[in-house]
CSV table of C-alpha atoms in Angstrom, one decimal:
chain,number,residue,atom,x,y,z
Z,115,MET,CA,14.7,14.5,-22.1
Z,116,ASP,CA,13.4,12.7,-19.0
Z,117,GLN,CA,15.5,11.3,-16.2
Z,118,THR,CA,15.3,7.8,-17.4
Z,119,GLN,CA,16.7,8.8,-20.8
Z,120,LYS,CA,19.5,10.7,-19.0
Z,121,ASN,CA,20.2,7.6,-17.0
Z,122,ASP,CA,20.4,5.4,-20.1
Z,123,ASP,CA,22.8,7.8,-21.8
Z,124,PHE,CA,25.0,7.9,-18.7
Z,125,SER,CA,25.1,4.1,-18.6
Z,126,SER,CA,26.0,3.6,-22.3
Z,127,ALA,CA,28.6,6.3,-22.2
Z,128,ARG,CA,31.0,4.3,-20.0
Z,129,TRP,CA,30.0,0.6,-20.2
Z,130,THR,CA,29.1,-1.9,-22.9
Z,131,ARG,CA,25.8,-3.6,-22.3
Z,132,PRO,CA,26.0,-7.4,-22.7
Z,133,LYS,CA,24.1,-8.9,-25.6
Z,134,ARG,CA,23.0,-11.8,-23.4
Z,135,PHE,CA,22.5,-12.1,-19.7
Z,136,ASP,CA,23.1,-14.9,-17.2
Z,137,ARG,CA,20.2,-13.8,-15.1
Z,138,ASN,CA,17.0,-11.8,-15.2
Z,139,LEU,CA,17.7,-10.5,-11.7
Z,140,VAL,CA,20.4,-10.4,-9.1
Z,141,VAL,CA,19.4,-9.5,-5.5
Z,142,ILE,CA,22.1,-8.4,-3.0
Z,143,GLY,CA,21.0,-9.0,0.6
Z,144,ALA,CA,18.8,-11.7,2.1
Z,145,GLY,CA,16.9,-9.6,4.6
Z,146,SER,CA,13.2,-8.9,4.3
Z,147,ALA,CA,13.5,-6.8,1.1
Z,148,GLY,CA,15.9,-9.2,-0.6
Z,149,LEU,CA,13.9,-12.4,0.3
Z,150,VAL,CA,10.6,-10.9,-0.9
Z,151,SER,CA,12.3,-9.7,-4.1
Z,152,ALA,CA,13.8,-13.1,-4.9
Z,153,TYR,CA,10.5,-14.9,-4.0
Z,154,ILE,CA,8.5,-12.7,-6.4
Z,155,ALA,CA,11.1,-13.1,-9.2
Z,156,ALA,CA,11.1,-16.9,-8.8
Z,157,ALA,CA,7.3,-16.9,-8.8
Z,158,ALA,CA,7.4,-14.9,-12.0
Z,159,LYS,CA,9.7,-17.7,-13.5
Z,160,ALA,CA,12.6,-15.3,-13.7
Z,161,LYS,CA,16.2,-16.7,-13.3
Z,162,VAL,CA,17.2,-15.0,-10.1
Z,163,THR,CA,20.3,-15.1,-7.9
Z,164,LEU,CA,20.2,-14.0,-4.2
Z,165,ILE,CA,23.5,-13.1,-2.6
Z,166,GLU,CA,24.0,-12.9,1.1
Z,167,ALA,CA,27.4,-12.5,2.9
Z,168,ASN,CA,26.2,-13.2,6.4
Z,169,LYS,CA,23.0,-14.8,7.6
Z,170,MET,CA,19.8,-15.6,5.7
Z,171,GLY,CA,16.9,-13.6,7.1
Z,172,GLY,CA,19.0,-10.5,7.7
Z,173,ASP,CA,18.8,-8.3,10.7
Z,174,CYS,CA,15.1,-8.9,11.6
Z,175,LEU,CA,15.5,-12.6,12.1
Z,176,ASN,CA,19.0,-12.7,13.6
Z,177,PHE,CA,19.5,-9.5,15.5
Z,178,GLY,CA,16.3,-7.4,15.5
Z,179,CYS,CA,12.6,-8.1,15.5
Z,180,VAL,CA,12.7,-11.8,16.4
Z,181,PRO,CA,15.2,-11.9,19.2
Z,182,SER,CA,14.0,-8.6,20.7
Z,183,LYS,CA,10.4,-9.8,20.8
Z,184,ALA,CA,11.4,-13.1,22.4
Z,185,LEU,CA,13.3,-11.1,25.1
Z,186,ILE,CA,10.3,-8.8,25.6
Z,187,LYS,CA,8.1,-11.9,26.2
Z,188,SER,CA,10.4,-13.4,28.9
Z,189,ALA,CA,10.7,-10.0,30.5
Z,190,ARG,CA,6.9,-9.5,30.5
Z,191,VAL,CA,6.4,-12.9,32.2
Z,192,ALA,CA,8.9,-11.9,34.9
Z,193,HIS,CA,7.0,-8.6,35.4
Z,194,GLN,CA,3.7,-10.5,35.7
Z,195,MET,CA,5.2,-12.8,38.3
Z,196,ARG,CA,6.4,-9.8,40.3
Z,197,HIS,CA,3.0,-8.2,40.1
Z,198,ALA,CA,0.8,-11.3,40.4
Z,199,ASP,CA,-1.0,-9.8,43.3
Z,200,HIS,CA,-2.6,-7.4,40.7
Z,201,TYR,CA,-4.5,-10.5,39.6
Z,202,GLY,CA,-5.4,-11.9,43.0
Z,203,LEU,CA,-2.4,-14.2,43.1
Z,204,GLU,CA,0.6,-14.3,45.3
Z,205,ALA,CA,3.4,-12.1,44.0
Z,206,VAL,CA,6.8,-13.7,43.8
Z,207,GLU,CA,10.2,-12.4,42.9
Z,208,PRO,CA,11.2,-14.4,39.8
Z,209,ASN,CA,14.5,-16.3,39.6
Z,210,VAL,CA,15.9,-15.2,36.3
Z,211,PRO,CA,18.6,-17.7,34.9
Z,212,PHE,CA,19.6,-15.2,32.2
Z,213,SER,CA,21.5,-17.8,30.1
Z,214,ALA,CA,18.3,-19.8,29.9
Z,215,VAL,CA,16.4,-16.7,28.7
Z,216,MET,CA,19.1,-16.1,26.0
Z,217,GLU,CA,19.0,-19.8,25.1
Z,218,ARG,CA,15.3,-19.5,24.5
Z,219,ILE,CA,15.8,-16.5,22.3
Z,220,HIS,CA,18.3,-18.5,20.1
Z,221,LYS,CA,15.8,-21.4,20.0
Z,222,VAL,CA,13.1,-19.0,18.7
Z,223,ILE,CA,15.5,-17.8,16.0
Z,224,ALA,CA,16.3,-21.4,15.1
Z,225,GLU,CA,12.6,-22.3,14.8
Z,226,ILE,CA,11.9,-19.5,12.4
Z,227,GLU,CA,15.1,-19.9,10.4
Z,228,PRO,CA,13.8,-22.5,8.0
Z,229,HIS,CA,11.3,-19.9,6.7
Z,230,ASP,CA,14.3,-17.9,5.4
Z,231,SER,CA,16.8,-20.6,4.7
Z,232,VAL,CA,18.9,-21.4,1.7
Z,233,GLU,CA,17.1,-24.7,1.3
Z,234,ARG,CA,13.7,-23.1,1.2
Z,235,TYR,CA,14.7,-20.5,-1.4
Z,236,THR,CA,16.6,-23.0,-3.5
Z,237,GLY,CA,13.4,-25.1,-3.4
Z,238,LEU,CA,11.5,-22.1,-4.7
Z,239,GLY,CA,13.8,-21.8,-7.7
Z,240,VAL,CA,16.2,-19.1,-6.4
Z,241,GLU,CA,19.9,-19.6,-6.8
Z,242,VAL,CA,21.5,-18.6,-3.5
Z,243,LEU,CA,25.1,-17.6,-3.3
Z,244,GLU,CA,26.8,-17.0,0.1
Z,245,GLY,CA,29.4,-14.3,-0.3
Z,246,TYR,CA,30.2,-10.6,-0.9
Z,247,ALA,CA,28.8,-8.9,-4.0
Z,248,LYS,CA,30.2,-5.9,-5.9
Z,249,LEU,CA,28.9,-4.2,-8.9
Z,250,ILE,CA,31.4,-4.1,-11.7
Z,251,ASP,CA,29.2,-2.3,-14.2
Z,252,PRO,CA,25.4,-1.8,-14.4
Z,253,TRP,CA,24.9,-5.4,-15.5
Z,254,THR,CA,27.7,-7.3,-13.9
Z,255,VAL,CA,28.0,-8.5,-10.3
Z,256,GLU,CA,31.2,-10.0,-9.0
Z,257,VAL,CA,30.7,-12.4,-6.0
Z,258,VAL,CA,33.6,-13.3,-3.7
Z,259,LEU,CA,32.1,-16.5,-2.2
Z,260,ASN,CA,32.7,-17.5,1.4
Z,261,ASP,CA,34.8,-20.4,0.2
Z,262,GLY,CA,37.2,-17.9,-1.4
Z,263,SER,CA,36.3,-18.5,-5.0
Z,264,THR,CA,35.0,-15.7,-7.3
Z,265,GLN,CA,32.1,-15.7,-9.7
Z,266,ARG,CA,30.8,-13.1,-12.1
Z,267,LEU,CA,27.2,-12.8,-13.2
Z,268,THR,CA,25.6,-10.7,-15.9
Z,269,THR,CA,22.0,-9.7,-15.3
Z,270,ARG,CA,19.3,-7.5,-16.8
Z,271,SER,CA,18.5,-6.0,-13.4
Z,272,ILE,CA,19.9,-5.7,-9.9
Z,273,ILE,CA,18.2,-5.0,-6.6
Z,274,ILE,CA,20.3,-3.6,-3.7
Z,275,ALA,CA,18.8,-4.8,-0.4
Z,276,THR,CA,21.8,-4.6,1.9
Z,277,GLY,CA,19.9,-3.4,5.0
Z,278,ALA,CA,21.3,-1.3,7.8
Z,279,GLN,CA,23.5,-1.7,10.8
Z,280,PRO,CA,23.7,0.0,14.2
Z,281,PHE,CA,25.0,3.5,14.1
Z,282,VAL,CA,27.8,4.0,16.7
Z,283,PRO,CA,28.3,7.7,17.6
Z,284,PRO,CA,31.9,9.0,17.8
Z,285,ILE,CA,32.0,9.3,21.6
Z,286,PRO,CA,35.6,9.6,22.9
Z,287,GLY,CA,36.6,6.4,24.7
Z,288,LEU,CA,33.5,4.4,23.7
Z,289,ALA,CA,35.4,1.8,21.7
Z,290,GLU,CA,38.0,1.4,24.4
Z,291,SER,CA,35.5,0.8,27.1
Z,292,GLY,CA,33.6,-1.7,25.0
Z,293,TYR,CA,30.0,-1.6,23.9
Z,294,LEU,CA,27.1,-3.7,22.8
Z,295,THR,CA,24.6,-3.1,20.0
Z,296,SER,CA,21.3,-4.7,19.0
Z,297,ASP,CA,23.4,-6.8,16.6
Z,298,THR,CA,26.0,-8.1,19.0
Z,299,LEU,CA,24.3,-8.4,22.4
Z,300,TRP,CA,22.6,-11.7,21.6
Z,301,GLU,CA,25.9,-13.6,21.3
Z,302,ARG,CA,28.0,-11.5,23.7
Z,303,LEU,CA,25.5,-12.0,26.6
Z,304,ARG,CA,24.5,-15.5,25.7
Z,305,ASP,CA,26.3,-17.4,28.4
Z,306,ARG,CA,25.8,-14.9,31.3
Z,307,PRO,CA,24.2,-16.5,34.3
Z,308,THR,CA,22.5,-13.2,35.3
Z,309,ALA,CA,21.6,-10.1,33.4
Z,310,PRO,CA,24.2,-7.3,33.5
Z,311,ARG,CA,24.0,-5.7,37.0
Z,312,ARG,CA,24.5,-2.1,35.9
Z,313,LEU,CA,23.4,-1.5,32.3
Z,314,VAL,CA,23.5,1.8,30.4
Z,315,VAL,CA,21.2,2.1,27.3
Z,316,LEU,CA,22.2,4.9,25.0
Z,317,GLY,CA,19.2,6.1,23.0
Z,318,GLY,CA,15.6,6.8,23.7
Z,319,GLY,CA,14.0,5.6,20.5
Z,320,PRO,CA,12.1,2.3,19.9
Z,321,ILE,CA,15.0,0.0,20.2
Z,322,GLY,CA,16.5,1.7,23.2
Z,323,CYS,CA,13.1,1.7,25.0
Z,324,GLU,CA,12.3,-1.9,24.3
Z,325,LEU,CA,15.7,-3.1,25.5
Z,326,ALA,CA,15.9,-0.8,28.5
Z,327,GLN,CA,12.5,-1.9,29.8
Z,328,SER,CA,13.2,-5.6,29.2
Z,329,PHE,CA,16.5,-5.7,30.9
Z,330,ALA,CA,15.1,-3.8,33.9
Z,331,ARG,CA,12.4,-6.4,34.2
Z,332,LEU,CA,15.0,-9.2,34.0
Z,333,GLY,CA,17.0,-7.7,36.9
Z,334,SER,CA,19.4,-5.1,35.6
Z,335,GLU,CA,19.8,-1.7,37.1
Z,336,VAL,CA,19.2,0.3,33.9
Z,337,MET,CA,20.2,3.9,33.2
Z,338,GLN,CA,18.7,5.1,29.9
Z,339,ILE,CA,20.4,8.2,28.4
Z,340,GLU,CA,18.7,10.3,25.7
Z,341,MET,CA,19.8,13.6,24.3
Z,342,ALA,CA,16.3,14.8,23.3
Z,343,PRO,CA,13.9,16.3,25.8
Z,344,ARG,CA,11.8,13.1,25.9
Z,345,LEU,CA,11.7,9.5,24.9
Z,346,MET,CA,10.3,8.4,21.5
Z,347,MET,CA,10.4,11.8,19.9
Z,348,ARG,CA,8.6,10.5,16.7
Z,349,GLU,CA,5.4,9.9,18.7
Z,350,ASP,CA,3.1,12.4,20.4
Z,351,GLU,CA,3.9,13.6,23.9
Z,352,ASP,CA,1.0,11.9,25.5
Z,353,ALA,CA,2.1,8.6,24.0
Z,354,SER,CA,5.7,8.9,25.0
Z,355,ALA,CA,4.7,10.1,28.5
Z,356,LEU,CA,2.8,6.9,29.2
Z,357,VAL,CA,5.7,4.8,28.1
Z,358,GLU,CA,8.2,6.7,30.1
Z,359,ALA,CA,6.0,6.5,33.2
Z,360,SER,CA,5.8,2.7,32.8
Z,361,MET,CA,9.5,2.3,32.3
Z,362,LYS,CA,10.2,4.3,35.4
Z,363,ALA,CA,7.8,2.1,37.3
Z,364,ASP,CA,9.9,-0.8,36.1
Z,365,GLY,CA,13.0,0.7,37.6
Z,366,VAL,CA,14.5,2.4,34.5
Z,367,ASN,CA,16.4,5.6,35.4
Z,368,VAL,CA,15.5,7.8,32.4
Z,369,LEU,CA,17.9,10.7,31.8
Z,370,THR,CA,16.5,12.9,29.0
Z,371,ASN,CA,18.2,16.1,27.9
Z,372,HIS,CA,21.5,14.3,28.7
Z,373,LYS,CA,24.3,14.2,26.1
Z,374,ALA,CA,27.0,11.5,26.3
Z,375,VAL,CA,30.3,13.2,26.0
Z,376,GLY,CA,32.9,10.5,26.8
Z,377,CYS,CA,33.5,7.0,28.1
Z,378,GLY,CA,36.5,5.5,29.9
Z,379,VAL,CA,37.8,2.7,32.1
Z,380,ASN,CA,39.5,3.2,35.6
Z,381,GLY,CA,40.8,-0.1,36.6
Z,382,ASP,CA,37.9,-2.5,36.5
Z,383,GLU,CA,35.3,0.4,36.5
Z,384,LYS,CA,33.8,1.5,33.2
Z,385,TRP,CA,32.1,4.8,33.1
Z,386,ILE,CA,30.2,7.2,30.8
Z,387,GLU,CA,30.2,10.9,31.2
Z,388,VAL,CA,27.0,12.8,30.5
Z,389,GLU,CA,26.2,16.5,30.2
Z,390,HIS,CA,23.0,18.1,31.3
Z,391,GLY,CA,22.9,21.8,30.8
Z,392,SER,CA,26.3,22.9,32.0
Z,393,VAL,CA,26.7,20.1,34.5
Z,394,ARG,CA,28.7,16.9,33.8
Z,395,ARG,CA,28.7,13.7,35.8
Z,396,ARG,CA,30.1,10.2,35.4
Z,397,ILE,CA,28.0,7.0,35.6
Z,398,GLY,CA,29.5,3.6,36.2
Z,399,PHE,CA,28.3,0.6,34.3
Z,400,ASP,CA,29.1,-3.0,33.6
Z,401,GLU,CA,27.7,-3.1,30.0
Z,402,ILE,CA,26.5,-0.4,27.7
Z,403,ILE,CA,24.1,-0.9,24.7
Z,404,VAL,CA,24.3,1.7,21.9
Z,405,ALA,CA,20.9,2.1,20.4
Z,406,VAL,CA,20.9,5.5,18.8
Z,407,GLY,CA,19.7,4.5,15.4
Z,408,ARG,CA,20.7,2.4,12.4
Z,409,ALA,CA,22.7,3.4,9.3
Z,410,PRO,CA,22.2,1.8,5.8
Z,411,ARG,CA,25.0,-0.4,4.5
Z,412,LEU,CA,26.2,1.5,1.5
Z,413,LYS,CA,30.0,0.8,1.3
Z,414,GLY,CA,31.8,-1.9,-0.6
Z,415,PHE,CA,29.2,-2.7,-3.2
Z,416,GLY,CA,30.7,-0.6,-6.0
Z,417,LEU,CA,27.9,2.0,-6.0
Z,418,GLU,CA,30.1,5.0,-6.0
Z,419,GLU,CA,32.1,3.7,-9.0
Z,420,LEU,CA,28.9,3.5,-11.0
Z,421,GLY,CA,28.0,7.1,-10.1
Z,422,ILE,CA,25.1,6.1,-7.9
Z,423,LYS,CA,24.6,8.8,-5.3
Z,424,VAL,CA,24.7,7.5,-1.7
Z,425,ASP,CA,24.3,9.9,1.2
Z,426,ARG,CA,22.1,8.9,4.1
Z,427,VAL,CA,20.5,6.3,1.8
Z,428,ILE,CA,20.8,5.2,-1.9
Z,429,GLU,CA,19.1,7.9,-4.0
Z,430,THR,CA,16.2,6.5,-6.0
Z,431,ASN,CA,13.2,7.8,-7.9
Z,432,GLN,CA,9.6,7.0,-7.2
Z,433,TYR,CA,10.0,3.6,-8.9
Z,434,LEU,CA,13.0,2.7,-6.6
Z,435,GLN,CA,15.3,3.0,-9.5
Z,436,THR,CA,18.8,4.5,-9.1
Z,437,LEU,CA,20.8,6.5,-11.6
Z,438,HIS,CA,20.8,3.4,-13.7
Z,439,PRO,CA,17.2,2.3,-14.2
Z,440,ASN,CA,18.0,-1.4,-14.1
Z,441,ILE,CA,19.6,-1.0,-10.7
Z,442,LEU,CA,17.0,-0.6,-7.9
Z,443,ALA,CA,17.1,-0.4,-4.1
Z,444,ALA,CA,14.7,-1.6,-1.5
Z,445,GLY,CA,14.5,-1.8,2.3
Z,446,ASP,CA,16.5,0.2,4.9
Z,447,VAL,CA,19.2,1.0,2.3
Z,448,ALA,CA,16.6,2.9,0.3
Z,449,GLY,CA,14.7,4.6,3.1
Z,450,PRO,CA,12.6,6.5,4.0
Z,451,TYR,CA,11.4,4.1,6.7
Z,452,GLN,CA,13.4,1.4,8.6
Z,453,PHE,CA,10.7,-1.2,9.1
Z,454,THR,CA,10.8,-4.9,8.1
Z,455,HIS,CA,7.2,-4.6,6.8
Z,456,VAL,CA,8.1,-1.6,4.7
Z,457,ALA,CA,11.1,-3.4,3.3
Z,458,GLY,CA,8.8,-6.2,2.1
Z,459,HIS,CA,6.3,-3.7,0.8
Z,460,GLN,CA,9.1,-1.9,-1.2
Z,461,ALA,CA,10.4,-5.2,-2.5
Z,462,TRP,CA,7.1,-5.8,-4.5
Z,463,PHE,CA,7.6,-2.5,-6.3
Z,464,ALA,CA,11.3,-3.0,-6.8
Z,465,SER,CA,11.0,-6.6,-8.2
Z,466,ILE,CA,8.0,-5.8,-10.4
Z,467,ASN,CA,9.8,-2.7,-11.8
Z,468,ALA,CA,13.0,-4.7,-12.3
Z,469,LEU,CA,11.4,-7.5,-14.2
Z,470,PHE,CA,8.6,-5.7,-16.1
Z,471,GLY,CA,9.6,-2.0,-15.9
Z,472,ASP,CA,10.0,-1.8,-19.7
Z,473,LEU,CA,6.3,-2.6,-20.0
Z,474,LYS,CA,4.9,-0.8,-17.0
Z,475,ARG,CA,6.3,0.8,-13.9
Z,476,PHE,CA,4.7,1.3,-10.5
Z,477,LYS,CA,5.4,4.1,-8.0
Z,478,ALA,CA,6.2,3.0,-4.5
Z,479,ASP,CA,3.2,3.8,-2.3
Z,480,TYR,CA,3.9,5.2,1.2
Z,481,SER,CA,0.4,6.6,1.8
Z,482,VAL,CA,-0.4,4.3,4.6
Z,483,ILE,CA,2.6,3.2,6.6
Z,484,PRO,CA,2.0,1.7,10.1
Z,485,TRP,CA,4.5,1.0,12.8
Z,486,ALA,CA,4.7,-0.1,16.5
Z,487,THR,CA,7.1,0.1,19.4
Z,488,PHE,CA,6.7,-3.0,21.6
Z,489,THR,CA,7.2,-1.5,25.0
Z,490,ASP,CA,4.7,-2.1,27.7
Z,491,PRO,CA,2.4,-0.3,26.9
Z,492,GLU,CA,2.8,-0.7,23.2
Z,493,VAL,CA,2.6,2.4,20.9
Z,494,ALA,CA,1.3,1.9,17.4
Z,495,ARG,CA,0.6,4.5,14.8
Z,496,VAL,CA,-0.4,5.0,11.2
Z,497,GLY,CA,-0.7,8.2,9.2
Z,498,LEU,CA,-0.5,11.6,10.8
Z,499,SER,CA,0.3,12.2,14.5
Z,500,GLU,CA,-1.3,15.2,16.2
Z,501,ALA,CA,2.0,16.9,16.5
Z,502,GLU,CA,2.7,16.5,12.8
Z,503,ALA,CA,-0.7,17.8,11.8
Z,504,LYS,CA,-0.1,20.9,13.9
Z,505,GLU,CA,3.4,21.4,12.6
Z,506,LYS,CA,2.3,21.1,9.0
Z,507,ASN,CA,-0.9,23.2,9.5
Z,508,ILE,CA,-3.1,20.4,8.3
Z,509,PRO,CA,-6.7,21.0,9.3
Z,510,HIS,CA,-7.9,18.2,11.6
Z,511,GLU,CA,-10.1,17.0,14.4
Z,512,VAL,CA,-8.9,14.8,17.3
Z,513,THR,CA,-11.1,12.1,18.8
Z,514,ARG,CA,-9.9,10.2,21.7
Z,515,PHE,CA,-11.1,7.2,23.7
Z,516,GLY,CA,-9.4,6.2,27.0
Z,517,ILE,CA,-8.8,2.5,27.2
Z,518,ASP,CA,-9.2,2.7,31.0
Z,519,ASP,CA,-12.9,2.8,30.3
Z,520,LEU,CA,-13.0,-0.4,28.2
Z,521,ASP,CA,-14.5,-3.5,29.9
Z,522,ARG,CA,-12.0,-6.0,28.6
Z,523,ALA,CA,-9.0,-3.8,29.5
Z,524,ILE,CA,-10.4,-3.5,33.0
Z,525,ALA,CA,-10.9,-7.3,33.3
Z,526,ASP,CA,-7.3,-7.9,32.0
Z,527,GLY,CA,-5.8,-5.4,34.4
Z,528,ALA,CA,-4.6,-3.4,31.4
Z,529,ALA,CA,-6.8,-0.4,31.8
Z,530,ARG,CA,-4.3,2.3,30.6
Z,531,GLY,CA,-3.7,4.0,27.3
Z,532,PHE,CA,-5.9,5.5,24.6
Z,533,VAL,CA,-7.0,5.4,21.0
Z,534,LYS,CA,-6.6,8.7,19.2
Z,535,VAL,CA,-7.8,9.4,15.7
Z,536,LEU,CA,-7.3,12.4,13.5
Z,537,THR,CA,-10.0,13.1,10.9
Z,538,VAL,CA,-10.8,15.7,8.3
Z,539,PRO,CA,-12.9,18.5,10.0
Z,540,GLY,CA,-16.6,17.7,9.8
Z,541,LYS,CA,-15.9,14.3,8.1
Z,542,ASP,CA,-15.1,10.8,9.2
Z,543,LYS,CA,-12.1,10.4,6.8
Z,544,ILE,CA,-9.1,9.1,8.9
Z,545,LEU,CA,-5.9,11.1,8.6
Z,546,GLY,CA,-4.0,9.1,11.3
Z,547,ALA,CA,-4.4,7.0,14.3
Z,548,THR,CA,-2.3,6.4,17.4
Z,549,ILE,CA,-3.0,3.6,19.9
Z,550,VAL,CA,-1.2,3.2,23.2
Z,551,GLY,CA,-2.0,0.1,25.3
Z,552,GLU,CA,-2.1,-3.6,25.4
Z,553,HIS,CA,-1.7,-5.2,21.9
Z,554,ALA,CA,-1.7,-1.7,20.3
Z,555,GLY,CA,0.2,-3.1,17.3
Z,556,ASP,CA,-2.6,-5.7,16.6
Z,557,LEU,CA,-5.4,-3.2,17.2
Z,558,LEU,CA,-4.0,-0.7,14.7
Z,559,ALA,CA,-4.6,-3.1,11.8
Z,560,GLU,CA,-8.3,-2.0,11.6
Z,561,PHE,CA,-7.3,1.6,11.0
Z,562,VAL,CA,-4.6,0.6,8.5
Z,563,PHE,CA,-7.2,-1.3,6.5
Z,564,ALA,CA,-9.7,1.5,6.7
Z,565,MET,CA,-7.2,4.2,5.5
Z,566,LYS,CA,-5.8,2.0,2.8
Z,567,HIS,CA,-9.3,1.4,1.3
Z,568,GLY,CA,-10.8,4.8,2.0
Z,569,HIS,CA,-13.2,3.7,4.8
Z,570,GLY,CA,-14.1,6.3,7.5
Z,571,LEU,CA,-15.0,6.0,11.2
Z,572,GLY,CA,-18.6,5.5,10.2
Z,573,LYS,CA,-17.7,2.1,8.7
Z,574,ILE,CA,-15.8,1.1,11.8
Z,575,LEU,CA,-18.8,2.1,14.0
Z,576,GLY,CA,-21.1,0.1,11.8
Z,577,THR,CA,-19.0,-3.1,12.1
Z,578,ILE,CA,-19.8,-5.6,14.8
Z,579,HIS,CA,-16.9,-6.1,17.3
Z,580,ILE,CA,-16.8,-9.1,19.6
Z,581,TYR,CA,-17.6,-8.3,23.2
Z,582,PRO,CA,-15.5,-8.3,25.4
Z,583,THR,CA,-12.4,-7.6,23.4
Z,584,LEU,CA,-9.7,-4.9,23.3
Z,585,ALA,CA,-10.7,-4.3,19.6
Z,586,GLU,CA,-13.9,-2.7,20.9
Z,587,ALA,CA,-11.7,0.4,21.6
Z,588,ASN,CA,-11.7,1.1,17.9
Z,589,LYS,CA,-15.5,1.1,17.7
Z,590,MET,CA,-15.7,3.2,20.9
Z,591,VAL,CA,-13.5,5.9,19.4
Z,592,ALA,CA,-15.7,5.9,16.3
Z,593,GLY,CA,-18.7,6.3,18.6
Z,594,GLN,CA,-17.1,9.2,20.3
Z,595,TRP,CA,-16.6,10.9,16.9
Z,596,ARG,CA,-20.2,10.2,15.9
Z,597,ARG,CA,-21.6,11.8,19.2
Z,598,LYS,CA,-19.6,14.9,18.5
Z,599,HIS,CA,-21.2,15.2,15.0
Z,600,ILE,CA,-24.8,14.7,15.8
Z,601,ASN,CA,-27.0,17.3,14.1
Z,602,GLY,CA,-28.7,19.3,16.9
Z,603,PHE,CA,-31.5,20.5,14.7
Z,604,LEU,CA,-32.4,16.9,13.7
Z,605,LEU,CA,-32.3,15.9,17.3
Z,606,SER,CA,-34.8,18.6,18.3
Z,607,LEU,CA,-37.1,17.5,15.5
Z,608,LEU,CA,-36.8,13.9,16.8
Z,609,GLU,CA,-37.7,15.0,20.3
Z,610,ARG,CA,-40.8,16.9,19.0
Z,611,PHE,CA,-41.7,13.8,16.9
Z,612,GLN,CA,-41.5,11.4,19.9
Z,613,THR,CA,-43.5,13.9,22.0
Z,614,TRP,CA,-46.2,14.0,19.3
Z,615,ARG,CA,-46.2,10.1,19.2
Z,616,ARG,CA,-47.0,9.9,22.9
Z,617,GLY,CA,-50.1,11.9,22.3
């Protein structure tokens, strides 16, 4: 008996399946995974209901990707003004009306909001309900609407796409001293005339690094605390070292190997106590941002009552199905990656399997997953890192091109970073690529495409790249690989041939 049959038996043992259904699909959560799932269902002419308790667009639009990138842009402009002499102009210390910076961020959100709005999705044929959803049985969803009324829907399939929220570690005194997260800072700091004077950022991952660097560039005295031995532990050491050096140059005081052990308030003075080795010290602050990671939203949806296992994420099979095959999960709540683009990627598999799984199911494909951290310099990666390849004993070659040798990077004053590619020994098949530098997230797309469609470095080398562009770095690294693999015997034959041709 396969797992699906076991799941079906478990379902029928406790609940009675309706003879008819109100909907083909109910989607819980209107972030990236939920929006894409509902969109696909409507395009397939299914009757679909999308349920959202908070804001359409989810975390990415309202609290994450969009506002943080708007903040990064403002901070970058301030940095360029401060270093205008690098471009032959007069450097000036920027006046930063912080409330205006925050207002711009909210305008950016408002400009993008219509893409994810109730009106747009209603126009696409999706029924949108604003309220809290709970599973009553494998085919019934109860919705407590924001107006206080209650509605029950029966549906053939359900997709759980409830996203994630900032994880707040149990540090003694943290709640009492008050803290910000990537979800709350956009409103809490909205009306401040200046950036927080003394800011502690707790966490050295992508979110922590992006925020720490941005606030430092906008005038805050930033102290970044990370328990690990270095920032951005998921990336190779050479990549994180470049980012850390840049952040320190921007004035961020980076404390790695420091563990936060307590917080408190003495009068008007807030403090955090950190431990480094056996030494403890207290650091005063005006605001603290907790950015140590995000935890999936798993509670309150009735999953446990249906026997669906939830630990770190909702347990699913390769088809994104839970214990009950008609209940699927996608996005941060399903793991294994917490990226908006992966959530949308999973949504295709979840929605197709939910609507057509009785005919054919598709396994979620994680073979080529890219990501980027939008610090300055940016760090972007797809596939294996060098550290992962060594740790897993995967045979590989490393080819590296320094962006400091690229004409356009030199002209732009952005001559730092590198492109590093891992390949199968003796072959040009790409196992992974890491780019550190200006627009690394954009430049990575060529390697993502190549890996997805089985193209090697030879294909990249044989492709014309516009001169002068940063994209030439990709061709340059392919050229480096080719030079390392020239056949010496053939070269000697060529030399003899050319000598013979001269007479």
